Coordinates of C-alpha atoms in Angstrom, one line a residue:
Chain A
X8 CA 29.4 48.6 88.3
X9 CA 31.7 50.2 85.5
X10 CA 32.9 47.6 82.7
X11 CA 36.1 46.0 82.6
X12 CA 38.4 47.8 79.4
X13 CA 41.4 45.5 80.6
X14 CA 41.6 42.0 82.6
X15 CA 44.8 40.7 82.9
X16 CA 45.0 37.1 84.3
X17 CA 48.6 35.5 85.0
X18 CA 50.2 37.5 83.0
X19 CA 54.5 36.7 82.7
X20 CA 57.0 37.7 80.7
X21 CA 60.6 37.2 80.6
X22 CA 62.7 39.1 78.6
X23 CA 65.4 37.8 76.1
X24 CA 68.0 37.5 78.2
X25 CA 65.7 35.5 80.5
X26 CA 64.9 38.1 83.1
X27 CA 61.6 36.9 84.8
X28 CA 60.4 40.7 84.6
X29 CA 56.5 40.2 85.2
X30 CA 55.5 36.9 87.2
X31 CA 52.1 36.2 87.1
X32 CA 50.1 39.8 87.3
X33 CA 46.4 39.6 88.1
X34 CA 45.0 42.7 87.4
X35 CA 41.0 43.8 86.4
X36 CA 41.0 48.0 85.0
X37 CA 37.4 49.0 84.8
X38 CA 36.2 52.2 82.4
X39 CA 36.9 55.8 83.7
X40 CA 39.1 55.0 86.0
X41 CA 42.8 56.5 86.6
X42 CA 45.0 53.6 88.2
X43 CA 48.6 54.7 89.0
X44 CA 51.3 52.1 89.1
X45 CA 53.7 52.5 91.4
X46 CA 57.1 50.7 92.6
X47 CA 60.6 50.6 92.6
X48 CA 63.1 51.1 90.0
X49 CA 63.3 48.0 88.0
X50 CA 59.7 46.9 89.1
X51 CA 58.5 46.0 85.7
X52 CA 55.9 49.2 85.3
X53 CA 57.3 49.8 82.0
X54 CA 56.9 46.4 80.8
X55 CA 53.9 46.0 81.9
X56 CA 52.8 49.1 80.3
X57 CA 53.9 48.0 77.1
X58 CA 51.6 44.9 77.6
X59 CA 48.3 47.6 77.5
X60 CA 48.1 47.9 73.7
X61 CA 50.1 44.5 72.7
X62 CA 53.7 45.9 72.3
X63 CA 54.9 43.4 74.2
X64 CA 52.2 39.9 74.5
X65 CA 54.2 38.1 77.5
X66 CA 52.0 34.8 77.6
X67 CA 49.1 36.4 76.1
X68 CA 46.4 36.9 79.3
X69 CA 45.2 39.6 78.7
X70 CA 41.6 41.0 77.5
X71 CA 41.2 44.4 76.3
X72 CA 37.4 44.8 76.1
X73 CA 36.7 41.4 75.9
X74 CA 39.1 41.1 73.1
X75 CA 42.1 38.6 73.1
X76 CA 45.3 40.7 71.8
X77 CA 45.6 39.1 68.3
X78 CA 47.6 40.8 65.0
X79 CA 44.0 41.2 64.1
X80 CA 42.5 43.1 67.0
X81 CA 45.9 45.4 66.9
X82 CA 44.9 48.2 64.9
X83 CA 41.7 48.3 67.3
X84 CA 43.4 48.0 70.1
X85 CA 45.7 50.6 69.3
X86 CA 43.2 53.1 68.0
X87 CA 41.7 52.7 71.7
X88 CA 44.7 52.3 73.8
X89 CA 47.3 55.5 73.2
X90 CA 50.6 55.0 75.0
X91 CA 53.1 57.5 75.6
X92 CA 56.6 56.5 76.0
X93 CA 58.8 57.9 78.8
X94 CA 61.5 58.9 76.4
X95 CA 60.4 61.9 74.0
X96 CA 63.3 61.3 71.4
X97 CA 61.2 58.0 71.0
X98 CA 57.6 59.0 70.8
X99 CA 58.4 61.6 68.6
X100 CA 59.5 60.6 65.1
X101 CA 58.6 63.0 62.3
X102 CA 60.3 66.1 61.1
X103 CA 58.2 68.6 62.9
X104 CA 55.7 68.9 65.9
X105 CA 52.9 69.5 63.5
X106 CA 53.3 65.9 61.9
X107 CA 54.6 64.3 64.6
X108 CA 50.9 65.0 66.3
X109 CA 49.3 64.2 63.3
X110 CA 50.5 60.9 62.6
X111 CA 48.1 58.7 64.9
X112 CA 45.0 60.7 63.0
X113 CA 46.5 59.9 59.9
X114 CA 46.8 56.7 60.4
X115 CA 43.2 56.4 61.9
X116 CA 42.0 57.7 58.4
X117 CA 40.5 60.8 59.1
X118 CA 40.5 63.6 56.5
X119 CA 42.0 66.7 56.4
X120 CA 40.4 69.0 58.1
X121 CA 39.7 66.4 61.1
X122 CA 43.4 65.8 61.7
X123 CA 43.8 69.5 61.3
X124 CA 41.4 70.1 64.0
X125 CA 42.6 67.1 66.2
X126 CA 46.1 68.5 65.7
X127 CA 45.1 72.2 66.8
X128 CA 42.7 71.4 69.8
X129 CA 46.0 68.2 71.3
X130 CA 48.4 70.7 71.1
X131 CA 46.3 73.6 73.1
X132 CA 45.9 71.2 75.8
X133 CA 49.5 71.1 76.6
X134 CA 49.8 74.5 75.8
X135 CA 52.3 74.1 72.8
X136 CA 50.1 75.6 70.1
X137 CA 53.0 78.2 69.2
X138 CA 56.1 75.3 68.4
X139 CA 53.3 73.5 65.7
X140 CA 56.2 74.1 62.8
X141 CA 59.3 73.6 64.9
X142 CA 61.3 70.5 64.0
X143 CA 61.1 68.5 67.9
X144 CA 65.2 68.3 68.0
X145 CA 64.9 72.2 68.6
X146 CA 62.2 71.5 71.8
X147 CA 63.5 71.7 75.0
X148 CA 63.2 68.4 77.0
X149 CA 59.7 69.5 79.2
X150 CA 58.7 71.2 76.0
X151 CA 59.1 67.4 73.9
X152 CA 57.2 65.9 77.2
X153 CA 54.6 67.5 76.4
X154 CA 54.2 67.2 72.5
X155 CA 54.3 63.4 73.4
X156 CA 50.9 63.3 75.5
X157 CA 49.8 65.6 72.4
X158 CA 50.7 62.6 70.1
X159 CA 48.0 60.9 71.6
X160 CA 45.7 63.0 72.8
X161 CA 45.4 64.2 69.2
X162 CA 43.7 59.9 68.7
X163 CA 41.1 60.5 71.7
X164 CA 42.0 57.0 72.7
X165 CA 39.6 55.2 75.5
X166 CA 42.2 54.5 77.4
X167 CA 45.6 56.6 78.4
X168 CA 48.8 55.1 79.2
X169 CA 51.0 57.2 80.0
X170 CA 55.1 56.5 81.7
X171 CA 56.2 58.9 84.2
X172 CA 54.2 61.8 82.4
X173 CA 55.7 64.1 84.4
X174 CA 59.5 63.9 84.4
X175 CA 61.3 66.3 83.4
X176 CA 58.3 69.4 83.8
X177 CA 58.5 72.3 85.1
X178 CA 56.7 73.2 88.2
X179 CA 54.1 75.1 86.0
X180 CA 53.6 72.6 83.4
X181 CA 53.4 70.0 85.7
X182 CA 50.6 71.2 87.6
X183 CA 48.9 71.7 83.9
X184 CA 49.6 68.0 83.3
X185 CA 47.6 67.3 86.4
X186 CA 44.5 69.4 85.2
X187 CA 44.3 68.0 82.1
X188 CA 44.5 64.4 83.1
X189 CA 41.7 65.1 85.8
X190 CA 40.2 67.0 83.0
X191 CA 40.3 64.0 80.4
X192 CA 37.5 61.2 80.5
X193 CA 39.6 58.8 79.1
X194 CA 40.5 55.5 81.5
X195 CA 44.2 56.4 82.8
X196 CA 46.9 54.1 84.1
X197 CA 49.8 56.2 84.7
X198 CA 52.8 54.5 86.0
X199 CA 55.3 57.2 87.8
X200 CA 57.5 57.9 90.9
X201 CA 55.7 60.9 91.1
X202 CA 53.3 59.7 94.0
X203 CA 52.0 63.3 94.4
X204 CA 50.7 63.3 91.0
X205 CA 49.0 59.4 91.5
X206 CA 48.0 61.3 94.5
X207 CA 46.3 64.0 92.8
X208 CA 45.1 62.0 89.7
X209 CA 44.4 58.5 90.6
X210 CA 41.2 56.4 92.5
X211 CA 43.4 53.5 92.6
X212 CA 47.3 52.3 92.7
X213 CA 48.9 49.3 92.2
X214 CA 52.0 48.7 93.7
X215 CA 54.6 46.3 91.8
X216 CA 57.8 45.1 93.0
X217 CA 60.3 42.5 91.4
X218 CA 57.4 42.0 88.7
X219 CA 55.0 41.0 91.2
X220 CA 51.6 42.7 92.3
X221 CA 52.0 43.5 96.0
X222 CA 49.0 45.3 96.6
X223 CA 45.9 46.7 94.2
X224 CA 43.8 48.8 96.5
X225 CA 42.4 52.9 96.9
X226 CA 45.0 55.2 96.2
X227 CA 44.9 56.7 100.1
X228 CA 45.0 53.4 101.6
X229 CA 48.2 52.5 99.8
X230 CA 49.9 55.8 100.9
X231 CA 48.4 55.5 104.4
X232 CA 50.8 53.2 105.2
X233 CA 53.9 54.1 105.4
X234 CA 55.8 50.5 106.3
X235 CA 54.3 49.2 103.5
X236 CA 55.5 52.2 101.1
X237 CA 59.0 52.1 102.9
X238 CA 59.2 48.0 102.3
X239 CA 59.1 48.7 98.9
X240 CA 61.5 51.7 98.3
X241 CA 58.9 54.2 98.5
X242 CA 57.7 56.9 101.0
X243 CA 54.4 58.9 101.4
X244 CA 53.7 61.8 99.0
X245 CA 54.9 65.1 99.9
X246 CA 51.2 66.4 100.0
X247 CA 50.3 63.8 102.6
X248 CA 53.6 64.5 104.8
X249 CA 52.7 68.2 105.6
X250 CA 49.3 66.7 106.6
X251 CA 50.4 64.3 108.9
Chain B
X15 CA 71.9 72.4 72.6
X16 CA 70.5 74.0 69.5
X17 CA 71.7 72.5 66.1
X18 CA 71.9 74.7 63.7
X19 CA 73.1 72.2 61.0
X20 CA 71.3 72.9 57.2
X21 CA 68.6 74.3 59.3
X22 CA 70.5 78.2 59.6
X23 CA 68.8 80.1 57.0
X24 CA 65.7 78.0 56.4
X25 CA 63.6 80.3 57.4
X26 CA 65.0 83.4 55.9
X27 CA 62.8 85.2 53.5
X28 CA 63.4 85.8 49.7
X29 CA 62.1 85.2 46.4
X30 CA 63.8 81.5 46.1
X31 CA 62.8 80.8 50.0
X32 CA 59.6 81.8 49.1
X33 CA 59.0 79.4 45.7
X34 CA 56.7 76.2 46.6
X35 CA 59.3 73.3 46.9
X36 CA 58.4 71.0 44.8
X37 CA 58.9 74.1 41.8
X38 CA 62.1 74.5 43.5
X39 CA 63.7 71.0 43.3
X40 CA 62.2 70.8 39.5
X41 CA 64.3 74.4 38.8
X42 CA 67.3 73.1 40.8
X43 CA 67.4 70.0 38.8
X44 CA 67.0 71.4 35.9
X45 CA 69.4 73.9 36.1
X46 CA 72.3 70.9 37.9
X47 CA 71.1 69.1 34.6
X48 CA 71.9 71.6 31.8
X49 CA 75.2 72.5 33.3
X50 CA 75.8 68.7 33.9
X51 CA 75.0 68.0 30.1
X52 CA 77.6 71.1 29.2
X53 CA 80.2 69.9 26.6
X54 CA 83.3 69.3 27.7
X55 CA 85.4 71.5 25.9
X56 CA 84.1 74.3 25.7
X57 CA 84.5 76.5 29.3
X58 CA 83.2 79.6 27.9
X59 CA 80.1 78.7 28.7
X60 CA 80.6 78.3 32.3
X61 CA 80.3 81.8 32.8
X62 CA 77.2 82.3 32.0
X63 CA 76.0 79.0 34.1
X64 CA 78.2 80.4 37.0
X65 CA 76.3 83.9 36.3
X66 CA 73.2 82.4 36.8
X67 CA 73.8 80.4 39.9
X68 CA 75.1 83.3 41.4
X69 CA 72.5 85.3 40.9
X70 CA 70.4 82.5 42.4
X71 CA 72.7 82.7 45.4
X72 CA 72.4 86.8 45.8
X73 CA 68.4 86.4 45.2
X74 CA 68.6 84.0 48.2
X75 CA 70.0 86.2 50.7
X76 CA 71.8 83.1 52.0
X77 CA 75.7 84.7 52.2
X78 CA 77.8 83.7 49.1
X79 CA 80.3 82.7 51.5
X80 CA 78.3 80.6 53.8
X81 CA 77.7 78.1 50.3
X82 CA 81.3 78.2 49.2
X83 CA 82.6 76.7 52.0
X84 CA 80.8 74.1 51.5
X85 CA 82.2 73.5 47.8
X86 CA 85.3 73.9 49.9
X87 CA 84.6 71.3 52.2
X88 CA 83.3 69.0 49.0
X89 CA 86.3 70.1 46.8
X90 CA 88.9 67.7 47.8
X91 CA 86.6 64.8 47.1
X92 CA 86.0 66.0 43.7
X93 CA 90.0 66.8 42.6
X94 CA 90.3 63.2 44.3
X95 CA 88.1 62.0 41.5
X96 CA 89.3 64.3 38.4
X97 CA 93.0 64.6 39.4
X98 CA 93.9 62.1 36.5
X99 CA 92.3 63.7 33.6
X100 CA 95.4 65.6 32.1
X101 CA 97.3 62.8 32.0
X102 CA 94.9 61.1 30.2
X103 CA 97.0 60.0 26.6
X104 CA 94.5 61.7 23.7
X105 CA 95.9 61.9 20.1
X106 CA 95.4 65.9 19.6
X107 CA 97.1 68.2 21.1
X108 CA 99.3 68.2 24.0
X109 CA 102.9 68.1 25.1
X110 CA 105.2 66.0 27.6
X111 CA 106.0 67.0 31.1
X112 CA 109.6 65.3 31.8
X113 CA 111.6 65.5 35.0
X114 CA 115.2 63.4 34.1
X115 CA 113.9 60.1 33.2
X116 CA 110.1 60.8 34.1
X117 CA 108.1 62.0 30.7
X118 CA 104.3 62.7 31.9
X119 CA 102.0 63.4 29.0
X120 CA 99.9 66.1 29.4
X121 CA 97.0 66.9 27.0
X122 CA 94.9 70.6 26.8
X123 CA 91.9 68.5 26.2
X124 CA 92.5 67.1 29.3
X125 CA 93.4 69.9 31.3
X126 CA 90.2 71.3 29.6
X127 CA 88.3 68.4 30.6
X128 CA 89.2 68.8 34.3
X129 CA 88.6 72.3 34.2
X130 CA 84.9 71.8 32.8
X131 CA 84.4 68.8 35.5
X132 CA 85.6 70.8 38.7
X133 CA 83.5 73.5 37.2
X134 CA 80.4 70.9 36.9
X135 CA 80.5 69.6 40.3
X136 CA 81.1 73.1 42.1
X137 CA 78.1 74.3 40.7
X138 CA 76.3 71.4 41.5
X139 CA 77.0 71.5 44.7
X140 CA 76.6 74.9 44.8
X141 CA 72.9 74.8 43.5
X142 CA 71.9 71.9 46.0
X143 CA 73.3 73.6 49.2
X144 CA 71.8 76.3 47.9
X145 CA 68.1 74.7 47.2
X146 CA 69.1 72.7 51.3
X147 CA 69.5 75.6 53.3
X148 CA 66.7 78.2 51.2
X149 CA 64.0 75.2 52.6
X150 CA 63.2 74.3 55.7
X151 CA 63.8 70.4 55.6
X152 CA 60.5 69.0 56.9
X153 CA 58.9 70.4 53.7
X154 CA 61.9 69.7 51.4
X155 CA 61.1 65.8 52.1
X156 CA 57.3 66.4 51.8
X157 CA 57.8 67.8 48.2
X158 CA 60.0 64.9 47.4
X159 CA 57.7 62.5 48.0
X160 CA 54.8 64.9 46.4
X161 CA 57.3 64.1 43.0
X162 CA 57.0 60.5 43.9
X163 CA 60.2 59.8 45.3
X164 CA 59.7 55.9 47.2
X165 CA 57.7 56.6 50.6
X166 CA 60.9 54.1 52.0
X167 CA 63.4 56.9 51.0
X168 CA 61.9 60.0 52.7
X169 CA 61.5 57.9 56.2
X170 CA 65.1 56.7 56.2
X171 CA 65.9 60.5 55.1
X172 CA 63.5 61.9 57.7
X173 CA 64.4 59.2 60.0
X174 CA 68.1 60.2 59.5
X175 CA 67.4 64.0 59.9
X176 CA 65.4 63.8 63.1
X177 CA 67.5 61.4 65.1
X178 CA 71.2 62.4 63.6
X179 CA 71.0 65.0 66.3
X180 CA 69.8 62.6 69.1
X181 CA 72.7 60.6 68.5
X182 CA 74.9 63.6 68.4
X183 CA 73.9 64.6 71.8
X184 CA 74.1 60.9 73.4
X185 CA 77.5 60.7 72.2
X186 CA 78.1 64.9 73.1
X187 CA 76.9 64.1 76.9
X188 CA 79.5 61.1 76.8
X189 CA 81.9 62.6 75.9
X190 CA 81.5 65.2 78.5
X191 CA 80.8 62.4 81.1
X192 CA 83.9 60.7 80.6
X193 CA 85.5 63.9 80.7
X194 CA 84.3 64.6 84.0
X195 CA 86.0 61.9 85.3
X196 CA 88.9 62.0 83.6
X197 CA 91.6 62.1 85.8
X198 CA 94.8 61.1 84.0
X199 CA 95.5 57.9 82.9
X200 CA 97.3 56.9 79.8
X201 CA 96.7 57.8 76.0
X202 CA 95.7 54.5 75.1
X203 CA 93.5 54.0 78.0
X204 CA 91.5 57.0 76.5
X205 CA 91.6 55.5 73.2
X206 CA 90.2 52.3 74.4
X207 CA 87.4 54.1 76.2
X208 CA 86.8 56.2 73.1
X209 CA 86.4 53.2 71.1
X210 CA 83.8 51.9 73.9
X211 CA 81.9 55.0 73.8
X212 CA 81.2 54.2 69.6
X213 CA 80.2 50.5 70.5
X214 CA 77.6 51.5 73.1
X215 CA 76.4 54.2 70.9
X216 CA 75.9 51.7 68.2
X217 CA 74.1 49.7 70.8
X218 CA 71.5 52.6 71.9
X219 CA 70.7 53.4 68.2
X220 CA 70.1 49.9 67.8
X221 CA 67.7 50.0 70.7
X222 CA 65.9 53.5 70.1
X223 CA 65.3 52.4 66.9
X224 CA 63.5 49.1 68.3
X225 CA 61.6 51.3 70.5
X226 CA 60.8 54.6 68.1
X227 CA 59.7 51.5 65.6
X228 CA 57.4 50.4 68.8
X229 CA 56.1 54.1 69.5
X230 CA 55.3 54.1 65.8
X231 CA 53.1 51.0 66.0
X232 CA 51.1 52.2 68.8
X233 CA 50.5 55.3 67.1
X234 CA 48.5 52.5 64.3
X235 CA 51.8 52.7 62.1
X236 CA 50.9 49.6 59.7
X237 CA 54.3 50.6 57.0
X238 CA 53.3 54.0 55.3
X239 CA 54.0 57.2 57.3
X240 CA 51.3 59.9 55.9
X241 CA 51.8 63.6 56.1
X242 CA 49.9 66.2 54.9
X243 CA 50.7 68.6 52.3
X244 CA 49.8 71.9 52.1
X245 CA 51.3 74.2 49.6
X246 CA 50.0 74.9 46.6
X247 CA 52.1 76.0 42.9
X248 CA 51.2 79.4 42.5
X249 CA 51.3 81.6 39.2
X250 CA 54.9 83.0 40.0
X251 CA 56.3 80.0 40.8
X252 CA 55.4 78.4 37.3
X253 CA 56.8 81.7 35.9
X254 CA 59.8 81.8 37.7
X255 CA 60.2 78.0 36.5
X256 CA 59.6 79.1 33.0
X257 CA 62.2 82.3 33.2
X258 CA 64.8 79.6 34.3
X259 CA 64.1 77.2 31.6
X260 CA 64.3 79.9 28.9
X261 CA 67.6 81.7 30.3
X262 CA 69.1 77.9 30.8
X263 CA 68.3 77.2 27.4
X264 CA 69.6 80.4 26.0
X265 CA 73.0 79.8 27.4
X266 CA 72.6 76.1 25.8
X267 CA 72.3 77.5 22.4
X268 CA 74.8 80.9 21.9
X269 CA 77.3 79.7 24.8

């Protein structure tokens, strides 16, 4: 049996103003595996995202490889756990593409060359290789998607997070997005409305709704069933429609 | 949505767009300090200093007219400063202005004085558009903190230059939503909503900046924000530095 990178045991967290937005999550993530969360607008899949590398620390039960989330563990954590944000104009920062991939190696110490050559082969996955010295204002929106999973890919973190990866793609690019994450080893939890892509990319789904876990289980059996999909303001993947 | 902003001629190519940066601010500073230091009476030798920044301008290729609209644009907020200076009293020289009852002392030192400050600043400002738009920004910022500029400075700066144009654009699509909706309604109704539309941009770069500062940490962000630099001072930038330098100094002493 594959090890466990993240348990999560009744996890909550309310927000400032008191929104209860996770209630008590139970969830085990083992190594290599891609989980796709899933749910409604306003489920708490961000949040919960946030949770992964101890953005957010909600009551604090969670383990990332054994490890209690502490201000100690963080830069660990963090080195292992890369999350991209679903908003571009947030994950990217710096003045250009070029340092705005090389920032998480830089940070991680590594010299030079190494962030040059972790820069160069992040950036070739996502095809953007050509905009390396373009300032990110002057990207179009898929374009800035994309230099985002570079950001992190450019860390080789253990584990992906990654929210709705692939808004705002192009057909094209999209499809690309899907090879590489099948193509990457790392653990993935992707959390999307793009069931076709969970579909595609993920062993295992977890559906949330109003902050609550209603189902963990294998990815078909989840969109098997359409009531249960429909209940929570869902429906069954496009691929699996011209199937059935 | 493509900004153009300083950005427009950055990558142009010319002997000052090609000079390594941080030889560029060091020229550029030089020369803003020499004409800075200038003595204040004497204008003649603003010619020379306005030769030479020209000359910068033309070696550029960046169109004279392009910079001097932006002394233009600058030029109000420098009379605003120097408009007094004639009337300053001073003991040589001068003669009185007098309309009926009004008598306004004017002195030639002081129109001189005014003179040789409008003259200062234009050229100035002249010489740092100039050295903005001959360099692309990102390495502009690098350069600066090359020369040891506080780390704290460049990321506000760098902040500033990356997300001015975010916010631009949130309030640009606003705009444009409201106006899609706008279906008559009275002036002050727009006003009001206008005046909404600043508060709720205040509120989202508020928020982004919790959230970039978030994306940073995850990214192992622990208070310093490393870049790498790559260029190197080369033979002709150190001569072009010392060509300056002398010519500068030239003026300096037979102006």
């Amino acid at each position: 049996m594959a090890k466990k990178v993240i348990e999560i045991q009744g996890l909550n967290f309310y927000y400032p103003d008191s929104t209860h937005a996770l209630k008590n999550i139970a969830l085990d993530i083992f190594e290599g595996e891609s989980v796709g969360v899933i749910g409604p607008n306003g489920a708490g899949k961000s949040t919960l995202l946030l949770h992964l590398n101890g953005i957010l620390r909600g009551d604090n039960h969670i383990k990332l490889f054994d490890m209690e989330i502490s201000d100690k563990a963080l830069p660990l954590i963090r080195k292992k756990v890369g999350v991209v944000f679903q908003d571009p104009n947030n994950q990217l920062f710096m003045p250009t593409v070029f340092d705005d991939v090389a920032f998480g190696p830089l940070s991680m110490g590594l010299s030079k060359d190494e962030v040059n050559r972790a820069v160069n082969e992040a950036l070739r996955e996502v095809d953007m290789l050509d905009c390396v010295n373009r300032s990110s204002h002057h990207l179009s929106s898929g374009q800035k998607k994309r230099v985002s999973l570079a950001t992190v890919l450019s860390m080789r973190p253990d584990i992906l997070v990654l929210d709705e990866p692939s808004s705002d793609l192009d057909p094209k690019h999209r499809r690309d997005l899907i090879a590489i994450l099948k193509r990457l080893s790392a653990t993935k939890i992707i959390a999307t409305h793009d069931l076709d892509l969970v579909l595609e990319v993920c062993s295992r789904v977890v559906l949330l709704n109003a902050g609550r876990v209603v189902v963990t289980a294998a990815a078909m059996e989840v969109f098997s069933n359409r009531q249960l999909l429909e209940e929570n303001d869902l429906g069954i993947p496009i691929a699996l429609c011209k199937a059935g | 949505m493509e900004h153009a902003f300083f950005d427009e001629y950055s990558h142009s190519d010319s002997v000052i767009h090609r000079l390594e940066p941080r030889v560029k601010i060091l020229a550029f500073l030089l020369c803003i300090l020499f004409i800075a230091f200038a003595t204040g009476y004497n204008l003649k030798i603003f010619v020379p200093y306005s030769i030479t920044v020209i000359s910068l301008i033309l070696l550029s290729k960046v169109p004279v007219a392009f910079i001097f609209k932006r002394v233009v644009s600058l030029l109000p907020f420098i009379l605003m400063v120097t408009i007094f200076l004639p009337f300053i009293q001073s003991v040589e020289g001068g003669e009185k202005v007098s309309w009926g009852a009004l008598t306004l002392p004017v002195s030639y030192n002081g129109i001189r004085l005014f003179v040789s400050v409008v003259m200062k600043s234009c050229l100035s400002v002249m010489l740092t558009t100039l050295l903005m738009v001959s360099t692309d920004f990102a390495s502009l910022l690098k350069a600066l903190e090359k020369l040891r500029v506080p780390s704290l400075l460049i990321m506000i700066i760098s902040f500033m230059y990356r997300y001015v144009f975010v916010l631009e654009d949130e309030l640009m699509k606003m705009r444009q939503a409201k106006e899609c909706r706008s279906v008559g309604g009275s002036q002050w109704f727009h006003l009001k909503a206008q005046a909404n539309m600043l508060g709720v941009l205040f509120l989202r770069a508020y928020e982004r900046a919790e959230k970039v500062y978030l994306a940073m940490c995850s990214r192992g962000f622990d208070g310093h924000a490393r870049s790498i630099y790559d260029s190197k001072i080369k033979t002709r930038d150190m001569l072009f530095l010392v060509f300056l330098a002398v010519i500068l100094t030239l003026i300096k002493l037979y102006g």
